[in-house]
XYZ file of N, CA and C in Angstrom:
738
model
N -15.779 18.646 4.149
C -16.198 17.485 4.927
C -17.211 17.935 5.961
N -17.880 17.271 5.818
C -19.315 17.591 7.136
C -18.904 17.233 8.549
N -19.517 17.714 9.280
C -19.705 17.907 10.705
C -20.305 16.732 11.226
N -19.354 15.764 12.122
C -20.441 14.381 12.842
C -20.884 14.843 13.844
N -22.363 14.538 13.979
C -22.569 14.694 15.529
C -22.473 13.773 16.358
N -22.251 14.226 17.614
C -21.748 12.640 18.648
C -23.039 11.958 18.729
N -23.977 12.345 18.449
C -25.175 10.981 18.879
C -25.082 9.931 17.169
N -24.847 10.784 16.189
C -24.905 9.457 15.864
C -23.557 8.710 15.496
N -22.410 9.095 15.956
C -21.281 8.402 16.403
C -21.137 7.432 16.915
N -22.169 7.882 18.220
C -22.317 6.909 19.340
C -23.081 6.118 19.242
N -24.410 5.904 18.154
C -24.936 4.827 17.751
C -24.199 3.962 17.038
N -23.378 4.479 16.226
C -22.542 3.524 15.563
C -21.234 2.887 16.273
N -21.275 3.418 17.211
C -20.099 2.799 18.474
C -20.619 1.335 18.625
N -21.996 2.028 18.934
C -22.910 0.428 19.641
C -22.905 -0.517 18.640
N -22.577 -0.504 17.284
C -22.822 -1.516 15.901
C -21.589 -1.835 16.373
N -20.476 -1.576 16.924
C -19.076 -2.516 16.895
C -18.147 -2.086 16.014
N -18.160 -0.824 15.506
C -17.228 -0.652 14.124
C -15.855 -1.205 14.654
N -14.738 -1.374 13.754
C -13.433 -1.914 14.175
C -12.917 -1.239 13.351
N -11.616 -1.195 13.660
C -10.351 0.105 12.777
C -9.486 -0.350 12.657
N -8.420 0.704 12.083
C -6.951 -0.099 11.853
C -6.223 0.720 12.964
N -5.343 0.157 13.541
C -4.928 0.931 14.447
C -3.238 1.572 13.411
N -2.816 2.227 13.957
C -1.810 3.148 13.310
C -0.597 1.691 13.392
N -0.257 1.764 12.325
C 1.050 1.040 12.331
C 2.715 0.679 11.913
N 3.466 0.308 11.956
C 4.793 0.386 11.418
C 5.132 0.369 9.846
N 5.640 0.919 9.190
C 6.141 1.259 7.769
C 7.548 0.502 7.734
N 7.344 -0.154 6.563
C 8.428 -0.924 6.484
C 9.211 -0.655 4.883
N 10.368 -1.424 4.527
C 10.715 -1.334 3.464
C 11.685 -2.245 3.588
N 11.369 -3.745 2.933
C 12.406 -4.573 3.239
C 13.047 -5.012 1.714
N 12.576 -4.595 0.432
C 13.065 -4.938 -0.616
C 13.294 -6.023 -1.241
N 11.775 -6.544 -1.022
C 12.218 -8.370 -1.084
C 11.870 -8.386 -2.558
N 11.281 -7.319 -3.418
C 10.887 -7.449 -5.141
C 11.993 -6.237 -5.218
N 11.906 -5.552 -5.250
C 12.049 -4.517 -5.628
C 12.121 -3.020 -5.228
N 12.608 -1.570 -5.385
C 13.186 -0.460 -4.446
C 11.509 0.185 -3.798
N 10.646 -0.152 -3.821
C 9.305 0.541 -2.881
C 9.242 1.430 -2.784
N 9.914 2.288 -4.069
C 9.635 3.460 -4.055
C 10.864 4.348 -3.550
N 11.649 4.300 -2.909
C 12.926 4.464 -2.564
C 13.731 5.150 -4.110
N 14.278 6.167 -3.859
C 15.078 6.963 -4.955
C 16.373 7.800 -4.089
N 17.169 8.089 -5.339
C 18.612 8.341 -4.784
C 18.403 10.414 -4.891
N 19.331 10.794 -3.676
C 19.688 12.034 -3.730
C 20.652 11.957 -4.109
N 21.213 13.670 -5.292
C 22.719 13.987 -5.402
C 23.069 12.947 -6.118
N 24.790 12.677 -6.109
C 25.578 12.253 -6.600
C 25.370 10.456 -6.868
N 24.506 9.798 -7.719
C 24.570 8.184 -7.417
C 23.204 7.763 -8.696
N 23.632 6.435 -8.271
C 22.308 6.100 -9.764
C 21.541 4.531 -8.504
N 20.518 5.015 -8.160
C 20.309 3.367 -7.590
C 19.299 2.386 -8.462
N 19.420 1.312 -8.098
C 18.957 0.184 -8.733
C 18.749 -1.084 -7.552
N 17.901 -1.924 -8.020
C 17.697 -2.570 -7.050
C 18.183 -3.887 -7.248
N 19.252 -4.550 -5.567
C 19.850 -5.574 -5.759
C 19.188 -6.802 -5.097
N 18.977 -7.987 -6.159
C 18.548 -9.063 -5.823
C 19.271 -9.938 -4.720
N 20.960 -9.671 -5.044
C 21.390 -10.265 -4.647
C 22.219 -10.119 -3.280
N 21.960 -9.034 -3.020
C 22.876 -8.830 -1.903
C 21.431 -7.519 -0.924
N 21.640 -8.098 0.305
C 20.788 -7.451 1.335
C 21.049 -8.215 2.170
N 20.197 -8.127 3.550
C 20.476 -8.460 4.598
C 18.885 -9.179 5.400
N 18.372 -10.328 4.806
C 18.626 -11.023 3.791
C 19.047 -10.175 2.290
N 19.072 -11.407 0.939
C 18.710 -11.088 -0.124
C 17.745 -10.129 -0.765
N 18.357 -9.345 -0.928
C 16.987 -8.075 -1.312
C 17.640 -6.555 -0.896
N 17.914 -5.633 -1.549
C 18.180 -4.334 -1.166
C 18.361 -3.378 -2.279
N 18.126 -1.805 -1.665
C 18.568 -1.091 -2.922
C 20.065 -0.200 -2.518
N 20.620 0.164 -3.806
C 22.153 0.075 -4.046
C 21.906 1.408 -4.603
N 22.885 2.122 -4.205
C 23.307 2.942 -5.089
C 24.819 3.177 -4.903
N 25.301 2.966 -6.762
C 26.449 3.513 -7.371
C 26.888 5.563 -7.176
N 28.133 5.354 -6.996
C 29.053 6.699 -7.128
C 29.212 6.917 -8.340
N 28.773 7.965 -8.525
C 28.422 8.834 -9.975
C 30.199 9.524 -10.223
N 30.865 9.527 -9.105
C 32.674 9.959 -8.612
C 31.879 11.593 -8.977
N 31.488 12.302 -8.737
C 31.005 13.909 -9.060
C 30.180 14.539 -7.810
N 30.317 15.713 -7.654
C 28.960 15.901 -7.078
C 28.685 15.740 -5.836
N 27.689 16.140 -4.915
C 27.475 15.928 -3.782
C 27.321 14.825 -3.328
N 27.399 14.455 -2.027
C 27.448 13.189 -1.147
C 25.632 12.457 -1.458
N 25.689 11.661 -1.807
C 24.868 10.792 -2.033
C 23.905 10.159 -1.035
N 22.793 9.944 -1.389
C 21.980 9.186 -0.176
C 20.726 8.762 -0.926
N 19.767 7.830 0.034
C 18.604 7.153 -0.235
C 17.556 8.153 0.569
N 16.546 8.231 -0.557
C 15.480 9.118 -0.466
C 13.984 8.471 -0.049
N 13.512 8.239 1.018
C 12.309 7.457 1.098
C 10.866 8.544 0.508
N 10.179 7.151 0.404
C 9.356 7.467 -0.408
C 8.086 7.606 0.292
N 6.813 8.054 -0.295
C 5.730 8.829 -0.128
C 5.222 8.013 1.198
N 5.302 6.869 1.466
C 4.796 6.227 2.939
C 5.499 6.730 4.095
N 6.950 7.279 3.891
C 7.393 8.028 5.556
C 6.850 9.524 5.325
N 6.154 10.251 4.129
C 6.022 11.456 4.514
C 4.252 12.257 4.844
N 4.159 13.507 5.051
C 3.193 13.388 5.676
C 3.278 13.319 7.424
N 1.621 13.784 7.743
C 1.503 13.780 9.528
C 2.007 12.211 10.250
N 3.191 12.589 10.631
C 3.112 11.071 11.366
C 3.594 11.535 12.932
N 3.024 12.235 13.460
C 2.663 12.685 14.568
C 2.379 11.753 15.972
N 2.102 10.611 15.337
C 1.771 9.607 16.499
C 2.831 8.794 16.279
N 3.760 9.448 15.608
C 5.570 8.458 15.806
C 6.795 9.242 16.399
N 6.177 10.368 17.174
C 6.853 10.459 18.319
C 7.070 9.643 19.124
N 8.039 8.935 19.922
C 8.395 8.654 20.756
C 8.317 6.938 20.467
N 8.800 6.975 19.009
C 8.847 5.562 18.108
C 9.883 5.482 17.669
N 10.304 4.379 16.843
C 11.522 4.471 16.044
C 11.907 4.447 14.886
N 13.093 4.483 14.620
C 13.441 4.712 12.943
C 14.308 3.843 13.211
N 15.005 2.382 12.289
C 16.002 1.751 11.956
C 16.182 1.638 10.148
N 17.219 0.579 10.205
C 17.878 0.662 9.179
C 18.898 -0.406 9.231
N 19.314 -1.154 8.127
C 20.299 -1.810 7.988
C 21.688 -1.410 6.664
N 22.661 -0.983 6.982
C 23.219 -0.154 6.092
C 24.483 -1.261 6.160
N 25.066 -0.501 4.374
C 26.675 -1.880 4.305
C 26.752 -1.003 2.769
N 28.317 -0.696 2.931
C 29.243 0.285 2.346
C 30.607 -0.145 2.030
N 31.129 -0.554 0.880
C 32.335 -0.496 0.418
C 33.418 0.467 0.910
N 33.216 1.950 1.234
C 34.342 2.623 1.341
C 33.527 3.594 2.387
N 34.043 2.844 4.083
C 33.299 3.789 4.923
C 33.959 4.873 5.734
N 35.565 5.108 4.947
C 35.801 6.378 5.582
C 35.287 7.421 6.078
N 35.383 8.093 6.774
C 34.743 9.488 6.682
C 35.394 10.728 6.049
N 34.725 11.569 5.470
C 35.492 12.368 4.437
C 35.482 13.500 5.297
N 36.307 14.733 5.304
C 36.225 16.029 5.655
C 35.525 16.508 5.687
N 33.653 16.323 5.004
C 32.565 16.976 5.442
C 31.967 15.909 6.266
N 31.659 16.307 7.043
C 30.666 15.411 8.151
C 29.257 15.704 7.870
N 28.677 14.362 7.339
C 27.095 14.653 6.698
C 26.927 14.021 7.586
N 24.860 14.303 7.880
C 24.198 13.803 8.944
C 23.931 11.970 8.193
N 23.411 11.310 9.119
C 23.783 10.144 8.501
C 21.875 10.071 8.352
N 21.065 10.798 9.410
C 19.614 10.999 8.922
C 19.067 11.987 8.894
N 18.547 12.504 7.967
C 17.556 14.195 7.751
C 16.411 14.068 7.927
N 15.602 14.448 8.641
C 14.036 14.274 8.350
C 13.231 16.001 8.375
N 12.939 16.776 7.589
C 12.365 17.836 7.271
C 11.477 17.756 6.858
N 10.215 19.333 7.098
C 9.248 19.545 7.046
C 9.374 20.582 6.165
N 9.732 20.824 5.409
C 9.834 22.050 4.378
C 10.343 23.294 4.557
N 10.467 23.673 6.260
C 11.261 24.649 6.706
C 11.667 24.225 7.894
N 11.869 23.457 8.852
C 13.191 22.932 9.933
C 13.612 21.113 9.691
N 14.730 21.484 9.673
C 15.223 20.099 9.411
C 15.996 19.443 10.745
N 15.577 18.287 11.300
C 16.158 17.940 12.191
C 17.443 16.522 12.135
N 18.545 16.206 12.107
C 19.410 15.598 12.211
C 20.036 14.866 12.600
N 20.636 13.384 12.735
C 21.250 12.712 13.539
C 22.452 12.066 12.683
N 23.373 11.948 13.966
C 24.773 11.733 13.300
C 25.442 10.695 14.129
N 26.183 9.098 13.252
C 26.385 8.098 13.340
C 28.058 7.981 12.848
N 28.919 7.687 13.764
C 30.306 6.750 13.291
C 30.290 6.038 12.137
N 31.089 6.196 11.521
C 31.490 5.601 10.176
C 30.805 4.314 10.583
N 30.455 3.276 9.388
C 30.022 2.322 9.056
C 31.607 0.999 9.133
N 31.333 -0.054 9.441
C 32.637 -0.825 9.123
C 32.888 -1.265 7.877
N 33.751 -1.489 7.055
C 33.835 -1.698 5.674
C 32.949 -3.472 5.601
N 31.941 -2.869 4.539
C 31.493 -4.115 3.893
C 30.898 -4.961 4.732
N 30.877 -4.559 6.056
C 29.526 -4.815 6.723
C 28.291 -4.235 6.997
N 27.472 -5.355 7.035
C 26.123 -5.130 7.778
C 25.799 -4.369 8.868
N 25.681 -2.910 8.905
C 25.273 -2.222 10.391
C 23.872 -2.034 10.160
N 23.584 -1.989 11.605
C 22.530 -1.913 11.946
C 22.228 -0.136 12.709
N 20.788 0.606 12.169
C 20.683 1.704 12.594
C 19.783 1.375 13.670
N 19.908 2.492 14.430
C 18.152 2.653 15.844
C 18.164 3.925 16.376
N 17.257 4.899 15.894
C 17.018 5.795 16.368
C 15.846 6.053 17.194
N 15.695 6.968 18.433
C 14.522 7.060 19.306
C 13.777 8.444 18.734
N 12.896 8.584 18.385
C 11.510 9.608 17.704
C 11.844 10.394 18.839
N 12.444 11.211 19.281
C 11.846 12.082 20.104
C 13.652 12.283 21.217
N 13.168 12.979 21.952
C 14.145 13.891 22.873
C 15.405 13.002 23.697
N 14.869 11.590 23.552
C 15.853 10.881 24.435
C 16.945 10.549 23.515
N 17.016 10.801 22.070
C 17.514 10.978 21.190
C 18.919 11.947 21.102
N 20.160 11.732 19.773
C 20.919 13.138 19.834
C 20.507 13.977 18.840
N 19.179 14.275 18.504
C 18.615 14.646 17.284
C 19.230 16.396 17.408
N 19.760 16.976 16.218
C 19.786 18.291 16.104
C 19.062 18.829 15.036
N 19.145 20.252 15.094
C 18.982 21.195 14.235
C 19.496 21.457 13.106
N 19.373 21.052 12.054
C 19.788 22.068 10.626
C 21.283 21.319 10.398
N 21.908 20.631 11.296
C 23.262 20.352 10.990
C 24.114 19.726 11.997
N 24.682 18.410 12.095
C 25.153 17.631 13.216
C 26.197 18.647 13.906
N 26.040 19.756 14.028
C 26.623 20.912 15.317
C 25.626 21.736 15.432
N 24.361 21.326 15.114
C 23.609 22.661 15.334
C 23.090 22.483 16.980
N 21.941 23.128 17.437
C 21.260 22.771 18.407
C 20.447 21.626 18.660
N 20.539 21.078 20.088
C 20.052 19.993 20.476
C 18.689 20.682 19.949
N 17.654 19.455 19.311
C 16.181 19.307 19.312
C 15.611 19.259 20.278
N 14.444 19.875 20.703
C 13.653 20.303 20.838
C 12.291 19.049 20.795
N 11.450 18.971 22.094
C 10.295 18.379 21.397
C 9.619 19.114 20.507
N 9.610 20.084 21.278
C 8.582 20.900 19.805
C 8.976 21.141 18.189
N 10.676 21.206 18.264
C 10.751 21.007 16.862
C 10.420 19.736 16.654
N 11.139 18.571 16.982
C 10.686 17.335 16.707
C 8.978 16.680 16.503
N 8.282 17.396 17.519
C 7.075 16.871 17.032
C 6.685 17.808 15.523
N 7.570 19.248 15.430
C 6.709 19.939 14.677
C 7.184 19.189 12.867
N 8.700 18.518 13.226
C 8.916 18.009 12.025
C 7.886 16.513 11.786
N 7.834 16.005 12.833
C 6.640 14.448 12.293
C 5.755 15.016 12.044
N 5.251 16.575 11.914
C 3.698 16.562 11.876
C 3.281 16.798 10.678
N 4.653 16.992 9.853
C 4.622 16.835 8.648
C 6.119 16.924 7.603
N 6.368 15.735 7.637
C 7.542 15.088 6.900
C 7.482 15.490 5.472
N 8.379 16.249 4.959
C 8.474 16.540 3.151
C 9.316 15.755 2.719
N 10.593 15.438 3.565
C 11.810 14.145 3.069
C 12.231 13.802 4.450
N 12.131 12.264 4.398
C 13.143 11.845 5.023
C 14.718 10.898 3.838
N 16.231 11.375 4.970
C 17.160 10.992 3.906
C 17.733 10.275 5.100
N 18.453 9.071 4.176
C 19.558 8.078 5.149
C 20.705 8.215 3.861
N 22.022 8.993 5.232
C 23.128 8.534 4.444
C 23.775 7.653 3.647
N 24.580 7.775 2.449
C 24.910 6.688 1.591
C 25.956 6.881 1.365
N 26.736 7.791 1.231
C 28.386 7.882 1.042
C 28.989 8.686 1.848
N 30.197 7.618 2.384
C 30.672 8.134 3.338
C 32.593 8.389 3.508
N 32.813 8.552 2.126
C 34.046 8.936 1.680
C 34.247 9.723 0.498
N 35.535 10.061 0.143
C 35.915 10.832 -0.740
C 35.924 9.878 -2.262
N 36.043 8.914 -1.983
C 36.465 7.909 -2.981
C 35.869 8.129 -4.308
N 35.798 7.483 -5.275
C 35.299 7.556 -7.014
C 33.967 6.408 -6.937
N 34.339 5.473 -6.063
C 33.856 4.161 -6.811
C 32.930 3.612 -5.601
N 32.014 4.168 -4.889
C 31.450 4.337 -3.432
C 30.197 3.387 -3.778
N 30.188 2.223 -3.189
C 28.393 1.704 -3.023
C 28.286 1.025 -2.342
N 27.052 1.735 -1.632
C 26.277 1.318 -0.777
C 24.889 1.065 -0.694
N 24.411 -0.327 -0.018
C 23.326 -0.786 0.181
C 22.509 -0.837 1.653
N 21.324 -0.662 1.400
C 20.388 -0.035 2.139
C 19.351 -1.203 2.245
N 18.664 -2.248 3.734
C 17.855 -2.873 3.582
C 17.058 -2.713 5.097
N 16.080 -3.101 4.951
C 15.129 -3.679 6.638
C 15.163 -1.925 7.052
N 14.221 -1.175 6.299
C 13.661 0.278 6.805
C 12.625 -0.023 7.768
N 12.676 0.550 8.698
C 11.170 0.402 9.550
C 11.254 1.620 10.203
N 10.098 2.216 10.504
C 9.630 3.174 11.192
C 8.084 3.025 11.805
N 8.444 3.048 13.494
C 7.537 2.438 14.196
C 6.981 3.905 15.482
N 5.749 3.733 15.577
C 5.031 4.405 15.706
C 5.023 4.704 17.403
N 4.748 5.984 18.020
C 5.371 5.660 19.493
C 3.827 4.969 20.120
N 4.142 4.859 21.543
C 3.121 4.124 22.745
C 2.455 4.767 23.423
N 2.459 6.258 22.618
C 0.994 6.826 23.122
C -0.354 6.322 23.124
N -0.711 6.441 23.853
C -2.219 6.197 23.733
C -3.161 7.011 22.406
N -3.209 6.635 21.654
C -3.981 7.325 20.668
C -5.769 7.292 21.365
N -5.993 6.327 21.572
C -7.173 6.567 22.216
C -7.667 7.967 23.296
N -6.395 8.328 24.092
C -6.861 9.375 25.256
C -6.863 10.769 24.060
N -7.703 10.714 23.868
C -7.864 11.889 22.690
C -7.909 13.463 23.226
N -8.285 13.561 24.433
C -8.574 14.645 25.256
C -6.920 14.557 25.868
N -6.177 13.620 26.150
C -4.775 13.943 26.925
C -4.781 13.614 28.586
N -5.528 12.937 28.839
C -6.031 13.327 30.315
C -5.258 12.332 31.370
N -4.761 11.372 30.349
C -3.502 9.860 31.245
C -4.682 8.748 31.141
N -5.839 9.254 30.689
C -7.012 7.627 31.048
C -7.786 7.640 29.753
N -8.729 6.624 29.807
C -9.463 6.401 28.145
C -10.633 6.139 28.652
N -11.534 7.198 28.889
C -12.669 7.347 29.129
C -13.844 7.970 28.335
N -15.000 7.617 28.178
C -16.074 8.166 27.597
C -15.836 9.645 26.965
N -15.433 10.478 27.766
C -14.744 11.891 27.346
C -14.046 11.982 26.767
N -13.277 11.143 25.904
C -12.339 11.040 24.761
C -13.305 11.247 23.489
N -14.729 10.318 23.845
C -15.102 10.275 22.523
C -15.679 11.887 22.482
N -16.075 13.192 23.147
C -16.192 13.503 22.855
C -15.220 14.732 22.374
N -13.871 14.269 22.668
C -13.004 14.961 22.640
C -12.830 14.541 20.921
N -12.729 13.525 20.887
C -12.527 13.092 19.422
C -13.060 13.511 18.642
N -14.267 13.747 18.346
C -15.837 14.322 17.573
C -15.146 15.812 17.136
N -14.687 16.417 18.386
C -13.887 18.132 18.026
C -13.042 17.788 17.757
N -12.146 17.145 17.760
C -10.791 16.812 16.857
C -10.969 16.418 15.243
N -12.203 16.011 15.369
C -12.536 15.875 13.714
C -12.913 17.071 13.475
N -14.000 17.269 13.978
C -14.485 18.507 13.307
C -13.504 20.050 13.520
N -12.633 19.498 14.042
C -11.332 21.265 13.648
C -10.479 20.405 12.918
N -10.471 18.937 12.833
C -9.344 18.318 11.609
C -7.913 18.892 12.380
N -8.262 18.636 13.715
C -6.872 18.493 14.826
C -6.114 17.327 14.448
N -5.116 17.264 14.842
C -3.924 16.315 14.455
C -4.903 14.614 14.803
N -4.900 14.986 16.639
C -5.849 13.895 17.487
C -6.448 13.421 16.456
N -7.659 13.647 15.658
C -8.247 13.155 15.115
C -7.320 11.459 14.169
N -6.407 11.903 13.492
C -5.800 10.972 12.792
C -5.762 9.708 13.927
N -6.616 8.571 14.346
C -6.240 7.240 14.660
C -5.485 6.374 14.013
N -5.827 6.101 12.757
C -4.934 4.872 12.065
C -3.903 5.452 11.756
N -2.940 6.446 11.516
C -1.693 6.948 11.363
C -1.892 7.220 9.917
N -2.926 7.369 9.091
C -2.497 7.373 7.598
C -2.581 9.204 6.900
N -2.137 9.820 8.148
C -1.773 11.550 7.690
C -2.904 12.296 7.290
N -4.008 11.741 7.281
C -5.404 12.495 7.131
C -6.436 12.182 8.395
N -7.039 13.199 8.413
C -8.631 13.128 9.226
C -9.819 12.702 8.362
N -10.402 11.515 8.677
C -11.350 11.497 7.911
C -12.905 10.156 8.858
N -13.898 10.301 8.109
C -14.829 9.222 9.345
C -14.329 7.824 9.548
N -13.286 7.640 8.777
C -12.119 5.954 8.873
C -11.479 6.088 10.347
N -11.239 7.360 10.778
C -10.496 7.657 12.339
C -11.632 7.044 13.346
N -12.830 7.479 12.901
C -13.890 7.117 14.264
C -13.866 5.556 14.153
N -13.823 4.662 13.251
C -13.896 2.968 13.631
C -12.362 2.715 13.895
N -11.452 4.102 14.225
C -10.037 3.509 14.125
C -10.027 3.901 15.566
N -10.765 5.368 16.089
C -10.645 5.347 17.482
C -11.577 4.290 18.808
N -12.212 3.724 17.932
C -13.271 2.659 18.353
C -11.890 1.341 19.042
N -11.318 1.200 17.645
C -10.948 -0.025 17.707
C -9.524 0.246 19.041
N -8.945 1.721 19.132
C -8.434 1.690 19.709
C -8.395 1.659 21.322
N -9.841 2.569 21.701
C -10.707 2.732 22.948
C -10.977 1.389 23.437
N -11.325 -0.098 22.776
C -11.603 -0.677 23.436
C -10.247 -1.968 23.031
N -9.355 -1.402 22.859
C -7.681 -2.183 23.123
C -7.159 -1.463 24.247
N -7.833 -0.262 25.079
C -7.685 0.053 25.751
C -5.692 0.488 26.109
N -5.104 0.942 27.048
C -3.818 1.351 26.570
C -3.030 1.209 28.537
């Protein structure tokens, strides 16, 4: 990828470009699983009829095998770096919500070598719960295993900066005959200023040229619209964001 220079950036500032600004990922299952696949022990399929509304994906107990869960798909993974200090929910509902003698994390989110963790009270039988997790430190996010070490911003940012799986628990007993449904995924992006590109607390002219080197070293900064790449789509995305001002 070539090198922009800021003058003619900045001519094209003056044309008005407009961007997408980075935004929330959803997965509400109103056709069909969006890509969504099962870990371990389970077969999922997608239910018309039952969600929270109508619409969700299910997965069956295989009775074998490791504890089961829903595997999101290629839109939560990748740099999502500007969803620090954002959120993750979920709407979860389980036939058999004991808890079994292993205590699984109820969310995994890993980068290919640190995995960070959060861990949730049994579910009520055959209801509708609702998840909410906070992106970042105000969080009970751990390390490697719901007794490991409290997280870290730096692990935490270092796992959004590049997501290989995120997993939401799905079985949460010993039982044979375990299913559970999964609806209303969202993952929302934090209230940083993406615009202050330099870091400085303000959104001033010096961003843009802070931005220009963030492309051209293909720094994280660079990514405006949230879509896990650097590319010249960031400069009408940091446009659009500079003058929404923050």
């Amino acid at each position: 990828m070539g090198r922009i220079r800021s003058r003619r950036l900045l001519l094209a500032a003056t044309l008005g470009l407009a961007g997408t600004a980075t935004g929330q990922i959803t997965s509400n299952f109103d056709a069909d699983l969006e890509g969504w696949m099962v870990y371990n022990d389970g077969a999922i399929t997608y239910d018309a009829a039952i969600g929270n509304p109508a619409g969700s994906a299910r997965i069956s107990d295989f009775g074998s095998g490791s504890y089961f869960g829903f595997l999101a798909p290629a839109a939560y993974q990748g740099d999502k770096s500007s969803y620090y200090g954002g959120t993750l929910s979920f709407d979860i509902q389980t036939n058999n919500p004991t808890t079994s003698g292993a205590n699984q994390p109820d969310i995994e989110i890993n980068n290919g070598g640190l995995r960070i963790v959060r861990d949730f009270p049994a579910p009520a039988d055959s209801a509708w719960i609702h998840r909410s997790v906070n992106l970042d430190v105000s969080d009970d996010w751990r390390v490697n295993s719901v007794s490991g070490a409290v997280a870290t911003e730096a692990e935490i940012r270092a796992v959004l900066a590049n997501i290989t799986a995120l997993r939401i628990r799905g079985e949460f007993s010993t039982m044979t005959s375990d299913i559970t449904h999964l609806d209303n995924v969202s993952m929302t992006p934090g209230s940083q200023c993406l615009a202050d590109t330099n870091g400085d607390g303000a959104v001033t002219p010096a961003d843009f040229s802070a931005w220009v080197a963030a492309f051209n070293s293909q720094a994280p900064e660079c990514d405006q619209n949230g879509d896990g790449s650097c590319s010249p789509a960031d400069f009408s995305a940091w446009v659009a964001n500079y003058n929404a001002g923050c």
